PDB file of N, CA and C in Angstrom:
ATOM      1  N   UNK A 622      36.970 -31.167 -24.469  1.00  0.00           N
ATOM      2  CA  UNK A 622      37.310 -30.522 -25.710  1.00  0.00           C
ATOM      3  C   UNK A 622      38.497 -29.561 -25.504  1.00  0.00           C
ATOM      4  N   UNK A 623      38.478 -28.970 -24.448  1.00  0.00           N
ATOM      5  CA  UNK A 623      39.894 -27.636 -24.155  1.00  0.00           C
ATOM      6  C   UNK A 623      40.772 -28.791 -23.722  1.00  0.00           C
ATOM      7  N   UNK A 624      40.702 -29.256 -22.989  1.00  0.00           N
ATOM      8  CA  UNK A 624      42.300 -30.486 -22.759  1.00  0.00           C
ATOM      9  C   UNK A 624      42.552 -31.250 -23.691  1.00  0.00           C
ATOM     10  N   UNK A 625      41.434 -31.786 -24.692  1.00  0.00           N
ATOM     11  CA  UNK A 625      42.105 -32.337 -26.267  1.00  0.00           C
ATOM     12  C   UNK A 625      42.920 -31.410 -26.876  1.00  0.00           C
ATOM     13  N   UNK A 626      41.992 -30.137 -27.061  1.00  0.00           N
ATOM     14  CA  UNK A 626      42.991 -29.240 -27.929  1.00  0.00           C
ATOM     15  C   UNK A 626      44.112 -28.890 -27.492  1.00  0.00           C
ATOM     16  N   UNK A 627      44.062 -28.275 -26.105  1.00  0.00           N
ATOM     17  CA  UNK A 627      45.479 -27.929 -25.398  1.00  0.00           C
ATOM     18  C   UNK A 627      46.502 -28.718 -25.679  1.00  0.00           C
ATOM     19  N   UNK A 628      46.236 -29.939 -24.964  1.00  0.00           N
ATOM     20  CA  UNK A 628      47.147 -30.827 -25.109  1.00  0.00           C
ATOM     21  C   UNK A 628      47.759 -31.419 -26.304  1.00  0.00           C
ATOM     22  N   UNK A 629      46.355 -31.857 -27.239  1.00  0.00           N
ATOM     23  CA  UNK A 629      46.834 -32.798 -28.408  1.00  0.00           C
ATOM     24  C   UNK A 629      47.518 -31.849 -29.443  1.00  0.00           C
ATOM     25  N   UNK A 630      46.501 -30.898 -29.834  1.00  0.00           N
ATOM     26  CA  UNK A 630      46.800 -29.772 -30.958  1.00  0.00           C
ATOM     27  C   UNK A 630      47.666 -28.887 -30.785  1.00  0.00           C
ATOM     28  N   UNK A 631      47.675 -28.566 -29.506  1.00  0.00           N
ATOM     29  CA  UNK A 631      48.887 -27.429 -29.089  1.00  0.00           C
ATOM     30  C   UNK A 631      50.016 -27.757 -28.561  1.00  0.00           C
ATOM     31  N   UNK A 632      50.204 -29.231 -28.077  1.00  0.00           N
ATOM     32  CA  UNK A 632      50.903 -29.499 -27.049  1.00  0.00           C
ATOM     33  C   UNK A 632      51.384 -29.027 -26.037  1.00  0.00           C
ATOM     34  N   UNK A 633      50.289 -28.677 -25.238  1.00  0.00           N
ATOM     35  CA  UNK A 633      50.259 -28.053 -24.124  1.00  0.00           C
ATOM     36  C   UNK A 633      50.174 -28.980 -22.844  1.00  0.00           C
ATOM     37  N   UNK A 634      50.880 -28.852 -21.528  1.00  0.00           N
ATOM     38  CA  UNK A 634      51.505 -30.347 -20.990  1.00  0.00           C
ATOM     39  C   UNK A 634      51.497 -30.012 -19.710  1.00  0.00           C
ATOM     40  N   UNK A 635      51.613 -29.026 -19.526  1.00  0.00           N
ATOM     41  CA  UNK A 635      52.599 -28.538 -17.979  1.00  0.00           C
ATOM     42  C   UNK A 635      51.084 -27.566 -17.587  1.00  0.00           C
ATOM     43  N   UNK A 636      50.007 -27.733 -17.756  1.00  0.00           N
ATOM     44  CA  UNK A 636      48.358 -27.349 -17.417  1.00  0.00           C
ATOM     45  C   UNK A 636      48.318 -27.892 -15.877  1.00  0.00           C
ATOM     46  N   UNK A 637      47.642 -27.474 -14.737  1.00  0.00           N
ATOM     47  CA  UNK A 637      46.953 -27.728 -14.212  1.00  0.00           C
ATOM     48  C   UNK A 637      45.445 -27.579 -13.489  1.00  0.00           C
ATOM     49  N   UNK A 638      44.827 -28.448 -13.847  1.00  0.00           N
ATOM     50  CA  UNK A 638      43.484 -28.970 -14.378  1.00  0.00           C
ATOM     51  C   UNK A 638      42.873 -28.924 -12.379  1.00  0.00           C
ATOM     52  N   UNK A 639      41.883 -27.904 -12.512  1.00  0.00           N
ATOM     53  CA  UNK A 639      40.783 -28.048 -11.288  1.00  0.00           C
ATOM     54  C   UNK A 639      39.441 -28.330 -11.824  1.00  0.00           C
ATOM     55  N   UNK A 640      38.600 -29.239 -10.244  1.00  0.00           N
ATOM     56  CA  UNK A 640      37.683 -29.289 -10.334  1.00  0.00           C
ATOM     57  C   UNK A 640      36.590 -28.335  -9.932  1.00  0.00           C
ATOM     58  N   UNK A 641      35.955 -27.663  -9.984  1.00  0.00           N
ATOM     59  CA  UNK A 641      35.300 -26.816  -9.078  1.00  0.00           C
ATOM     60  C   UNK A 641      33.735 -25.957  -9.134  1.00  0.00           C
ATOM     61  N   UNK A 642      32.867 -26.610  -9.141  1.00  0.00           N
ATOM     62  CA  UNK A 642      31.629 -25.985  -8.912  1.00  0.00           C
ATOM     63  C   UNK A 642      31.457 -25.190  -8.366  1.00  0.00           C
ATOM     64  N   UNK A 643      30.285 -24.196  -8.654  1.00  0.00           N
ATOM     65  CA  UNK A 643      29.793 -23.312  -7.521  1.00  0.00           C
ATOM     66  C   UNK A 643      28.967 -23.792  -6.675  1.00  0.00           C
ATOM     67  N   UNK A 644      29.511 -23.725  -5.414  1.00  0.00           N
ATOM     68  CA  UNK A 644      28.796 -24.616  -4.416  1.00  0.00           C
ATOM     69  C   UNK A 644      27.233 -23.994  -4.501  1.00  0.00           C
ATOM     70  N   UNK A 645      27.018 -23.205  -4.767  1.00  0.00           N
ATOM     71  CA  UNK A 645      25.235 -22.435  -4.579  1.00  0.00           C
ATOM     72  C   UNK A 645      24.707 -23.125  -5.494  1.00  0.00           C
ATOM     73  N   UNK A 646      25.151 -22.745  -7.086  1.00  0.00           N
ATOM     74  CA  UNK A 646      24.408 -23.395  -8.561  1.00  0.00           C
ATOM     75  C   UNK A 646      24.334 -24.440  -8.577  1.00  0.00           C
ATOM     76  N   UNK A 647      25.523 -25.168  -8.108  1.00  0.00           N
ATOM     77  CA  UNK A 647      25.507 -26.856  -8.472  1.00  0.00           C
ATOM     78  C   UNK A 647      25.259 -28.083  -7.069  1.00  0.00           C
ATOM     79  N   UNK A 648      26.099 -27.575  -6.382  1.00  0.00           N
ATOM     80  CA  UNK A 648      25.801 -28.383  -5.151  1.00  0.00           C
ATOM     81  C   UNK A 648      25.294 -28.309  -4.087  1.00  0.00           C
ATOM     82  N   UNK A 649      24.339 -27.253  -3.866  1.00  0.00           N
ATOM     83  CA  UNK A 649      24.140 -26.674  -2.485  1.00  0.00           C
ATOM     84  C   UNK A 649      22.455 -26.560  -2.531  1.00  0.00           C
ATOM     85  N   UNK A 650      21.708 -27.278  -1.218  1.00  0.00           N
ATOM     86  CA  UNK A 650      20.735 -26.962  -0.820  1.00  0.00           C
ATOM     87  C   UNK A 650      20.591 -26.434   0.548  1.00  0.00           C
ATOM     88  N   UNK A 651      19.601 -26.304   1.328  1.00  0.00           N
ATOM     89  CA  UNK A 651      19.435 -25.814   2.655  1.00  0.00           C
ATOM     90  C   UNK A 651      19.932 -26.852   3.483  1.00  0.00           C
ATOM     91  N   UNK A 652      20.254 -28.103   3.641  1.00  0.00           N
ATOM     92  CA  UNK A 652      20.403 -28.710   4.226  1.00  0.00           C
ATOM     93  C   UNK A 652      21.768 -28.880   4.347  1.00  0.00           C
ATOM     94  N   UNK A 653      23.005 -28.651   2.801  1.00  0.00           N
ATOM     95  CA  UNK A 653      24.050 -28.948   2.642  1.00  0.00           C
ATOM     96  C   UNK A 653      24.159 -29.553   1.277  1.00  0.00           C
ATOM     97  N   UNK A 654      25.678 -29.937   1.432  1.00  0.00           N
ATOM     98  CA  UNK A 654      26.091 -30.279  -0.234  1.00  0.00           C
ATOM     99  C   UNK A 654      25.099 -31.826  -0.673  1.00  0.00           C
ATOM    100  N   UNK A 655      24.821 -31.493  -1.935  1.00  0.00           N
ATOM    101  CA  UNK A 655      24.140 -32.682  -2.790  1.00  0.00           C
ATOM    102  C   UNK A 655      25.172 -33.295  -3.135  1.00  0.00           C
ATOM    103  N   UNK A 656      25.962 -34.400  -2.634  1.00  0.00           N
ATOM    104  CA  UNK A 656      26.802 -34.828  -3.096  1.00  0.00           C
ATOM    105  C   UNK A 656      26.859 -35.602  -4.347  1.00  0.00           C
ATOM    106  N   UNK A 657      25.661 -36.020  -4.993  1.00  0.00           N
ATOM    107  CA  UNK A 657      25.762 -37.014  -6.528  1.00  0.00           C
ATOM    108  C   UNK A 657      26.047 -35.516  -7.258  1.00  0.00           C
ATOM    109  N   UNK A 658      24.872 -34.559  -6.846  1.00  0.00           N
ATOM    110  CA  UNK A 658      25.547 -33.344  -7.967  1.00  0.00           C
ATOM    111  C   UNK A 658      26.820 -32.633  -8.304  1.00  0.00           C
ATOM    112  N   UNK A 659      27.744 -32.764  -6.903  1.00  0.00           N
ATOM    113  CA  UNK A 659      28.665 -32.217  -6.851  1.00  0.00           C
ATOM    114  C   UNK A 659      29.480 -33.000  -8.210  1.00  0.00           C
ATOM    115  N   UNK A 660      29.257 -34.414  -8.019  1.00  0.00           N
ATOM    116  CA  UNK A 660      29.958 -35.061  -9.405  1.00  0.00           C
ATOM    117  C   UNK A 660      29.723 -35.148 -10.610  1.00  0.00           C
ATOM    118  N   UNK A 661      28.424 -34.200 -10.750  1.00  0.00           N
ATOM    119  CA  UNK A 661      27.545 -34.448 -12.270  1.00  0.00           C
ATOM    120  C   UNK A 661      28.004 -34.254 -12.999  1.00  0.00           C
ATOM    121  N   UNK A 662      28.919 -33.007 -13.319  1.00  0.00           N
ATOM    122  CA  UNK A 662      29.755 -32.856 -14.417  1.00  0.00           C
ATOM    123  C   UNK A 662      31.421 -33.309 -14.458  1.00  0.00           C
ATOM    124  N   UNK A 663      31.752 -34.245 -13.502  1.00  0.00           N
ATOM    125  CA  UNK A 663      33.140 -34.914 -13.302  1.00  0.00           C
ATOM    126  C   UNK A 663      33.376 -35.386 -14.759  1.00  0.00           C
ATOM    127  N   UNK A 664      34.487 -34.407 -14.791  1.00  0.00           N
ATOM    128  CA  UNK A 664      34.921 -35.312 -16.665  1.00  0.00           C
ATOM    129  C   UNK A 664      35.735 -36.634 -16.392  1.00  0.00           C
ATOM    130  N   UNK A 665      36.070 -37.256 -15.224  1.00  0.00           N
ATOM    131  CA  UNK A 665      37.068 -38.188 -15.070  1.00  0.00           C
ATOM    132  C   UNK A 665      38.360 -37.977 -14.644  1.00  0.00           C
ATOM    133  N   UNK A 666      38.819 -38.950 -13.534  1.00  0.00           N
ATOM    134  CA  UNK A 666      39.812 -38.608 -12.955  1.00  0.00           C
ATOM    135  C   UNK A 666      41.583 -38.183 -13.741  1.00  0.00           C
ATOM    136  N   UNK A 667      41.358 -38.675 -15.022  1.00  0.00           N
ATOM    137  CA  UNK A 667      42.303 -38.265 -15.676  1.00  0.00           C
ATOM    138  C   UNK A 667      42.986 -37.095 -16.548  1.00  0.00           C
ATOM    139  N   UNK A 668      41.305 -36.059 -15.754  1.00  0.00           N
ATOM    140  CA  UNK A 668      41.356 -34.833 -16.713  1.00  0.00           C
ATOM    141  C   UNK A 668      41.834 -33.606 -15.253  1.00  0.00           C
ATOM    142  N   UNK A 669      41.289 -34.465 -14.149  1.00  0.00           N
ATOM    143  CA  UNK A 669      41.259 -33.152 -12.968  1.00  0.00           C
ATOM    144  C   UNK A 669      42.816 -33.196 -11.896  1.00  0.00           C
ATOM    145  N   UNK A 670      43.670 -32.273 -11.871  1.00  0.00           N
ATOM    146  CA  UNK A 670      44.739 -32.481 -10.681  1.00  0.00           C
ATOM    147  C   UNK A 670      44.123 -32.136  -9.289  1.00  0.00           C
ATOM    148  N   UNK A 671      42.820 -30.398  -9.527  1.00  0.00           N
ATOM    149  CA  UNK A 671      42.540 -30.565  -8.128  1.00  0.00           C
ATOM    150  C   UNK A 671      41.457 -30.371  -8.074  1.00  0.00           C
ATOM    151  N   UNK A 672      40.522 -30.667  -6.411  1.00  0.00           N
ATOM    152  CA  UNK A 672      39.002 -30.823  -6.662  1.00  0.00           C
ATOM    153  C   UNK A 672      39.050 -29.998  -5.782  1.00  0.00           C
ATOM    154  N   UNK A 673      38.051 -29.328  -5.820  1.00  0.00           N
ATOM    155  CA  UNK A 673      37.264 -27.828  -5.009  1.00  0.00           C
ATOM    156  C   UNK A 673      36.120 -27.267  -5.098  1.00  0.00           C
ATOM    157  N   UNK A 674      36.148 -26.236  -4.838  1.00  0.00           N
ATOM    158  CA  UNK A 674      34.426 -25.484  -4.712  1.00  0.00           C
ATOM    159  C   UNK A 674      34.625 -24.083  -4.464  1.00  0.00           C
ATOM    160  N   UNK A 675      33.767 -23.160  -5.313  1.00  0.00           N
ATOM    161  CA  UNK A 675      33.853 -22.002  -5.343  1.00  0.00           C
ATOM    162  C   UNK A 675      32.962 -21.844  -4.076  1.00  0.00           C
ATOM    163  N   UNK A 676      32.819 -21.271  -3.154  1.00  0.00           N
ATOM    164  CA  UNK A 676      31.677 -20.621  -2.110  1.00  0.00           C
ATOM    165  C   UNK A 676      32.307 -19.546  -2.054  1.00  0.00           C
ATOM    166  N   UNK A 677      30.822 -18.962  -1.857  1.00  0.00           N
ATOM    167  CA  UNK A 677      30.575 -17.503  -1.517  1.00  0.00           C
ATOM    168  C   UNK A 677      29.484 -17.512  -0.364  1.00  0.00           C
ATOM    169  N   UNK A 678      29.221 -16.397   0.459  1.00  0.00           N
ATOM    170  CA  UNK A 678      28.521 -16.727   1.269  1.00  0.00           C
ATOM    171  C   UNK A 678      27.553 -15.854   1.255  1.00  0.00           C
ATOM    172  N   UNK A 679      26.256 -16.396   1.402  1.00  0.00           N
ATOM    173  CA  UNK A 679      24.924 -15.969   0.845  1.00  0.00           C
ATOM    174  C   UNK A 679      23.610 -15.972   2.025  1.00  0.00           C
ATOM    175  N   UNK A 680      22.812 -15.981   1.332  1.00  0.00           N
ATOM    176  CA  UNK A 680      21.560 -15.167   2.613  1.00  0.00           C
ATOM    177  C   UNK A 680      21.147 -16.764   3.111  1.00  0.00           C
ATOM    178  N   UNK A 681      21.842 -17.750   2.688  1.00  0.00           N
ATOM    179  CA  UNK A 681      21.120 -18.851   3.224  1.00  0.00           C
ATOM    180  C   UNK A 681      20.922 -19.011   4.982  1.00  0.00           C
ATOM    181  N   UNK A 682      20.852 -19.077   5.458  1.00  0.00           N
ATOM    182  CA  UNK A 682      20.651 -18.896   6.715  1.00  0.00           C
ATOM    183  C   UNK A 682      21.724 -20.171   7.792  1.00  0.00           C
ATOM    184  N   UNK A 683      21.945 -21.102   7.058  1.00  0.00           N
ATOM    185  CA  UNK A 683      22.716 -22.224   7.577  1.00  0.00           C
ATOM    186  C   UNK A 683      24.126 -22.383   7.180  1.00  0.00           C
ATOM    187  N   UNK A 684      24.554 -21.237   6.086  1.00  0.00           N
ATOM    188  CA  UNK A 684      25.656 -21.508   5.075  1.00  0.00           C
ATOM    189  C   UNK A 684      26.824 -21.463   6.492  1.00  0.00           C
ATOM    190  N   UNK A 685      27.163 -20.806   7.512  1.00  0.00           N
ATOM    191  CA  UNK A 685      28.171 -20.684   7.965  1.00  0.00           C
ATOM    192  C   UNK A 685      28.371 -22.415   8.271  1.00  0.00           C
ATOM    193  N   UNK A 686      26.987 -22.654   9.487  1.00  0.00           N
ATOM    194  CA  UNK A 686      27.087 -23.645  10.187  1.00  0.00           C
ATOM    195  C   UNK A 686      27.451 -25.011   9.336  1.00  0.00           C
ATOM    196  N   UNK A 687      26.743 -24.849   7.883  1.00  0.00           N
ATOM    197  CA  UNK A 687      27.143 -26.061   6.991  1.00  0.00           C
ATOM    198  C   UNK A 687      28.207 -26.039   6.089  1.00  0.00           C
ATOM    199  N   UNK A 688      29.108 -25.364   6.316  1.00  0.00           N
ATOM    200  CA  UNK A 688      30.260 -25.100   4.829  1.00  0.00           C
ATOM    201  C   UNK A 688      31.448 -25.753   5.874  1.00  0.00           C
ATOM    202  N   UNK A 689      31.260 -26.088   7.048  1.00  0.00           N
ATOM    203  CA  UNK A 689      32.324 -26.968   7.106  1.00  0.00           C
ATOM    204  C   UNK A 689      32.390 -28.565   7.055  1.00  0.00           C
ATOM    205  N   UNK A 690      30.810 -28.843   7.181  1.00  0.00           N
ATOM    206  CA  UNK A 690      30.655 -30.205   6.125  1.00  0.00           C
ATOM    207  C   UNK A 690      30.759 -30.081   4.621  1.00  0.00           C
ATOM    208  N   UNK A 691      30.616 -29.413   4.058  1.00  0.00           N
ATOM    209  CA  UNK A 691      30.735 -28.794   2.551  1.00  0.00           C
ATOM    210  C   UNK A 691      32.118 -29.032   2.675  1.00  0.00           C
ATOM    211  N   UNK A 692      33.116 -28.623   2.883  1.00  0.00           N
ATOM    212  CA  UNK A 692      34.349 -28.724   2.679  1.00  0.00           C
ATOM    213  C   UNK A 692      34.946 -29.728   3.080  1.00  0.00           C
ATOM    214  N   UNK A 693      34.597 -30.637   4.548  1.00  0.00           N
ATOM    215  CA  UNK A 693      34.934 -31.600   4.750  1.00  0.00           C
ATOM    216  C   UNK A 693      34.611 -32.635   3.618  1.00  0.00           C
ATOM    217  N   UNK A 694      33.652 -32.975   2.914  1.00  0.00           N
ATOM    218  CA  UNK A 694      33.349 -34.061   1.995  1.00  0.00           C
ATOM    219  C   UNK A 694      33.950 -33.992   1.544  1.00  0.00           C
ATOM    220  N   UNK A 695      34.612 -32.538   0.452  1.00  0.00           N
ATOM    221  CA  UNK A 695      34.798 -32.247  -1.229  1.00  0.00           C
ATOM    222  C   UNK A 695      36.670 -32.833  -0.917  1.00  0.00           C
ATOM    223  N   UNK A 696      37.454 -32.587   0.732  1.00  0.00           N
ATOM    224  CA  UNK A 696      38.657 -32.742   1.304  1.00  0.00           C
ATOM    225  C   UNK A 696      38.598 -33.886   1.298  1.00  0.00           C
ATOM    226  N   UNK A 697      37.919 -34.775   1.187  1.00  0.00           N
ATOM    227  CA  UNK A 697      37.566 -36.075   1.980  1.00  0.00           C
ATOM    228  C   UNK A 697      37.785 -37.004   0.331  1.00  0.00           C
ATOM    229  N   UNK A 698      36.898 -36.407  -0.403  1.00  0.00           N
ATOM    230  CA  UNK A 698      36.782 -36.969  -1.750  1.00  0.00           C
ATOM    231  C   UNK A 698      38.225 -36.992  -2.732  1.00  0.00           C
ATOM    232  N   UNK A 699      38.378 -35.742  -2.462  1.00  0.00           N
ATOM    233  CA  UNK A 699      39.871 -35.305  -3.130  1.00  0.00           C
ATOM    234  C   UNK A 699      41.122 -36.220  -2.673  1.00  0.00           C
ATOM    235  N   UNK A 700      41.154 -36.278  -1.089  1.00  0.00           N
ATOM    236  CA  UNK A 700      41.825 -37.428  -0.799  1.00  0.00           C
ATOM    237  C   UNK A 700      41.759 -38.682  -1.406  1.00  0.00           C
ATOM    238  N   UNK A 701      40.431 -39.413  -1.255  1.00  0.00           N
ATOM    239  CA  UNK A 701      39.701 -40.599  -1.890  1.00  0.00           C
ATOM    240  C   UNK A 701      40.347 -40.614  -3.212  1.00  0.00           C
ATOM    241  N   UNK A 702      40.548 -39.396  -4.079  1.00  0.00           N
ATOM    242  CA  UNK A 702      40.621 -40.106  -5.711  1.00  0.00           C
ATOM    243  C   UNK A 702      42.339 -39.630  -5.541  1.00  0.00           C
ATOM    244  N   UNK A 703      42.826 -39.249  -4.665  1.00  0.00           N
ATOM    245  CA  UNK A 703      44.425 -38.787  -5.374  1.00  0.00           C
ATOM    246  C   UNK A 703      44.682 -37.310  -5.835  1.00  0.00           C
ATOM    247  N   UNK A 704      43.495 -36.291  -5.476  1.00  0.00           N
ATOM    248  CA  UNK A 704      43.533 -35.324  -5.693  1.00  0.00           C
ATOM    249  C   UNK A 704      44.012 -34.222  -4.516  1.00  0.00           C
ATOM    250  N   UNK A 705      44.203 -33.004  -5.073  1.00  0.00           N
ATOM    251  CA  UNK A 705      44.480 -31.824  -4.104  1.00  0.00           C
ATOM    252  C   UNK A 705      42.683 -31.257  -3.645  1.00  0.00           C
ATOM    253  N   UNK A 706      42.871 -30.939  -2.927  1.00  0.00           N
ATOM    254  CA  UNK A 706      41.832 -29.901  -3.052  1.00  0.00           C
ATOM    255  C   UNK A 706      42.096 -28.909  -2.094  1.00  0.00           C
ATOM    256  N   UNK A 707      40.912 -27.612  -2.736  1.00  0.00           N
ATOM    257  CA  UNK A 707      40.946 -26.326  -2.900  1.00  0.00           C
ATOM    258  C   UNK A 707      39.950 -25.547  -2.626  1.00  0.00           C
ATOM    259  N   UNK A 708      39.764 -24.277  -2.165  1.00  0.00           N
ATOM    260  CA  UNK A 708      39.027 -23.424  -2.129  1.00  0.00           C
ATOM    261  C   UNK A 708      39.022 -22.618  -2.718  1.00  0.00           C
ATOM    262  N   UNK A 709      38.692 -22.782  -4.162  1.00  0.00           N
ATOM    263  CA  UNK A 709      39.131 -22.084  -5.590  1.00  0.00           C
ATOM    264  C   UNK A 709      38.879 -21.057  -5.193  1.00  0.00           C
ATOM    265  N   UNK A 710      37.544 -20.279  -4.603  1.00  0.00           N
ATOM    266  CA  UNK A 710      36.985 -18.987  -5.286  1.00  0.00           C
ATOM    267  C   UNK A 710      36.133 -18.883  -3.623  1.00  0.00           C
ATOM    268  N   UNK A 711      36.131 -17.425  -2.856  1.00  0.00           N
ATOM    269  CA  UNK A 711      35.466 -17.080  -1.982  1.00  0.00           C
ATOM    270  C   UNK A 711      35.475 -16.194  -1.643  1.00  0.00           C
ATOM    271  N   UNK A 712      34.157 -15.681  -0.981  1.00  0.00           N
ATOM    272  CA  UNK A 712      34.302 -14.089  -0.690  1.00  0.00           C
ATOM    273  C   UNK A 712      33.334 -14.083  -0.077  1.00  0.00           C
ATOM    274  N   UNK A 713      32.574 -12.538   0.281  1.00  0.00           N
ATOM    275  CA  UNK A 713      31.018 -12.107   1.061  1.00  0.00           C
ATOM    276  C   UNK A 713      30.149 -11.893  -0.574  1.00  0.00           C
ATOM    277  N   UNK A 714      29.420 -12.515  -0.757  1.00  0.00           N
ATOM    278  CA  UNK A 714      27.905 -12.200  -1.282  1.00  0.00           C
ATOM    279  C   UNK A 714      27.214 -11.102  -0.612  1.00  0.00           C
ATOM    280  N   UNK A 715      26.929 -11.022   0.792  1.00  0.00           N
ATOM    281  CA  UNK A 715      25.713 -10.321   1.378  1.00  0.00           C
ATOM    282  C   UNK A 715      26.387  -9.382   2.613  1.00  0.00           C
ATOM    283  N   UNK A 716      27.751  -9.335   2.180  1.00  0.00           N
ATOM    284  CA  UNK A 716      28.184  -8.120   3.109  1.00  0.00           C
ATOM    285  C   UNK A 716      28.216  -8.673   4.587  1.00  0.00           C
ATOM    286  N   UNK A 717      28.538  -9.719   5.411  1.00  0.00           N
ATOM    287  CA  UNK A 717      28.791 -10.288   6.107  1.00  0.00           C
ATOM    288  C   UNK A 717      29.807 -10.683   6.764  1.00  0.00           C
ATOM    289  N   UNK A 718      30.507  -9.558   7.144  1.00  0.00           N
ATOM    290  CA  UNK A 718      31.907 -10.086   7.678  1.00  0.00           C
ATOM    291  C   UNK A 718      32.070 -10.994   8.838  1.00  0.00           C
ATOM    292  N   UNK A 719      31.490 -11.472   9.382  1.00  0.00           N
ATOM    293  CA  UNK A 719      32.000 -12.335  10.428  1.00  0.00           C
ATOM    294  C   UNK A 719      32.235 -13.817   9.212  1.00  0.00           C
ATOM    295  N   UNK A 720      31.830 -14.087   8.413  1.00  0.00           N
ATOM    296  CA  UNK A 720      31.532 -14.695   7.842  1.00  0.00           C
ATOM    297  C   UNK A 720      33.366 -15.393   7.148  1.00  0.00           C
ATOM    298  N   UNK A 721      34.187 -14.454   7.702  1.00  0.00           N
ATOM    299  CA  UNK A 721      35.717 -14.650   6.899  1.00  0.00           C
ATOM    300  C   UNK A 721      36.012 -15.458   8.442  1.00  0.00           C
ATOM    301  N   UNK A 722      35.715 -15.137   9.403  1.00  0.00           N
ATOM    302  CA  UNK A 722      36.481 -15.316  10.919  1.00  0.00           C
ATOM    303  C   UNK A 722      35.603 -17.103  10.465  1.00  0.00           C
ATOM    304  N   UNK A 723      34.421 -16.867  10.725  1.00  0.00           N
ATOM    305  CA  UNK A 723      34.316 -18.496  10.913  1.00  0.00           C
ATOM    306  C   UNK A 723      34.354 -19.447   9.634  1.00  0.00           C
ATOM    307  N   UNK A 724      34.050 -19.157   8.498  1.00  0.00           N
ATOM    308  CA  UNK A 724      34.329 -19.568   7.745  1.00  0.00           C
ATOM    309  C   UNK A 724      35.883 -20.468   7.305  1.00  0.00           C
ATOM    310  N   UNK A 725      36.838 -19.452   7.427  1.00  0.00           N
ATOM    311  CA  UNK A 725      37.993 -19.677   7.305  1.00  0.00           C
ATOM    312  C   UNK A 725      38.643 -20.566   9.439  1.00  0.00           C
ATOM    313  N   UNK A 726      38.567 -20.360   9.901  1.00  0.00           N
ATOM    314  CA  UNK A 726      38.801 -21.213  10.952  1.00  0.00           C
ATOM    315  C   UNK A 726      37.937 -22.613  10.939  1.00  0.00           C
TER     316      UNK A 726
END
């Protein structure tokens, strides 16, 4: 509905369109990313330029050790369809600084 209007009604053109869940709400269990969920709300490849994931890092106990399969898939996928991807949105949840050193390496 916002990229009909943008585009059609406003002619709005020069947008670029991300994908990006919150990895906790939408895709994330203890084990790692749910990958069918990660796509549940995919409007179609003709609406998204880049695919990503908001993480934040939280009391889960595995999040360090698993967010670099988390990111490897969503990199992996983005490749797969022709997309960029991104690490839209990240920070400490629980006051955890080591959490920038391994996270980000």
């Amino acid at each position: 509905m916002t990229f009909n209007y943008l585009t059609e009604t406003k002619g709005v053109h020069n947008l670029i369109w991300a994908y990006s869940p919150d990895l906790h709400h939408l895709c994330w269990n203890e084990t790692g990313i749910d990958k069918y969920v990660y796509m549940n709300a995919w409007p179609g490849d003709n609406y998204v330029d880049i695919m990503g994931l908001d993480a934040y890092q939280t009391a889960y106990s595995n999040f360090d050790a698993s967010a670099s399969n988390v990111v490897n898939y969503v990199a992996d996928l983005a490749e797969e369809k022709g997309k960029l991807f991104a690490i839209t949105e990240t920070g400490l949840a629980n006051n955890n600084p080591g959490h920038y050193k391994y996270f980000y390496n």
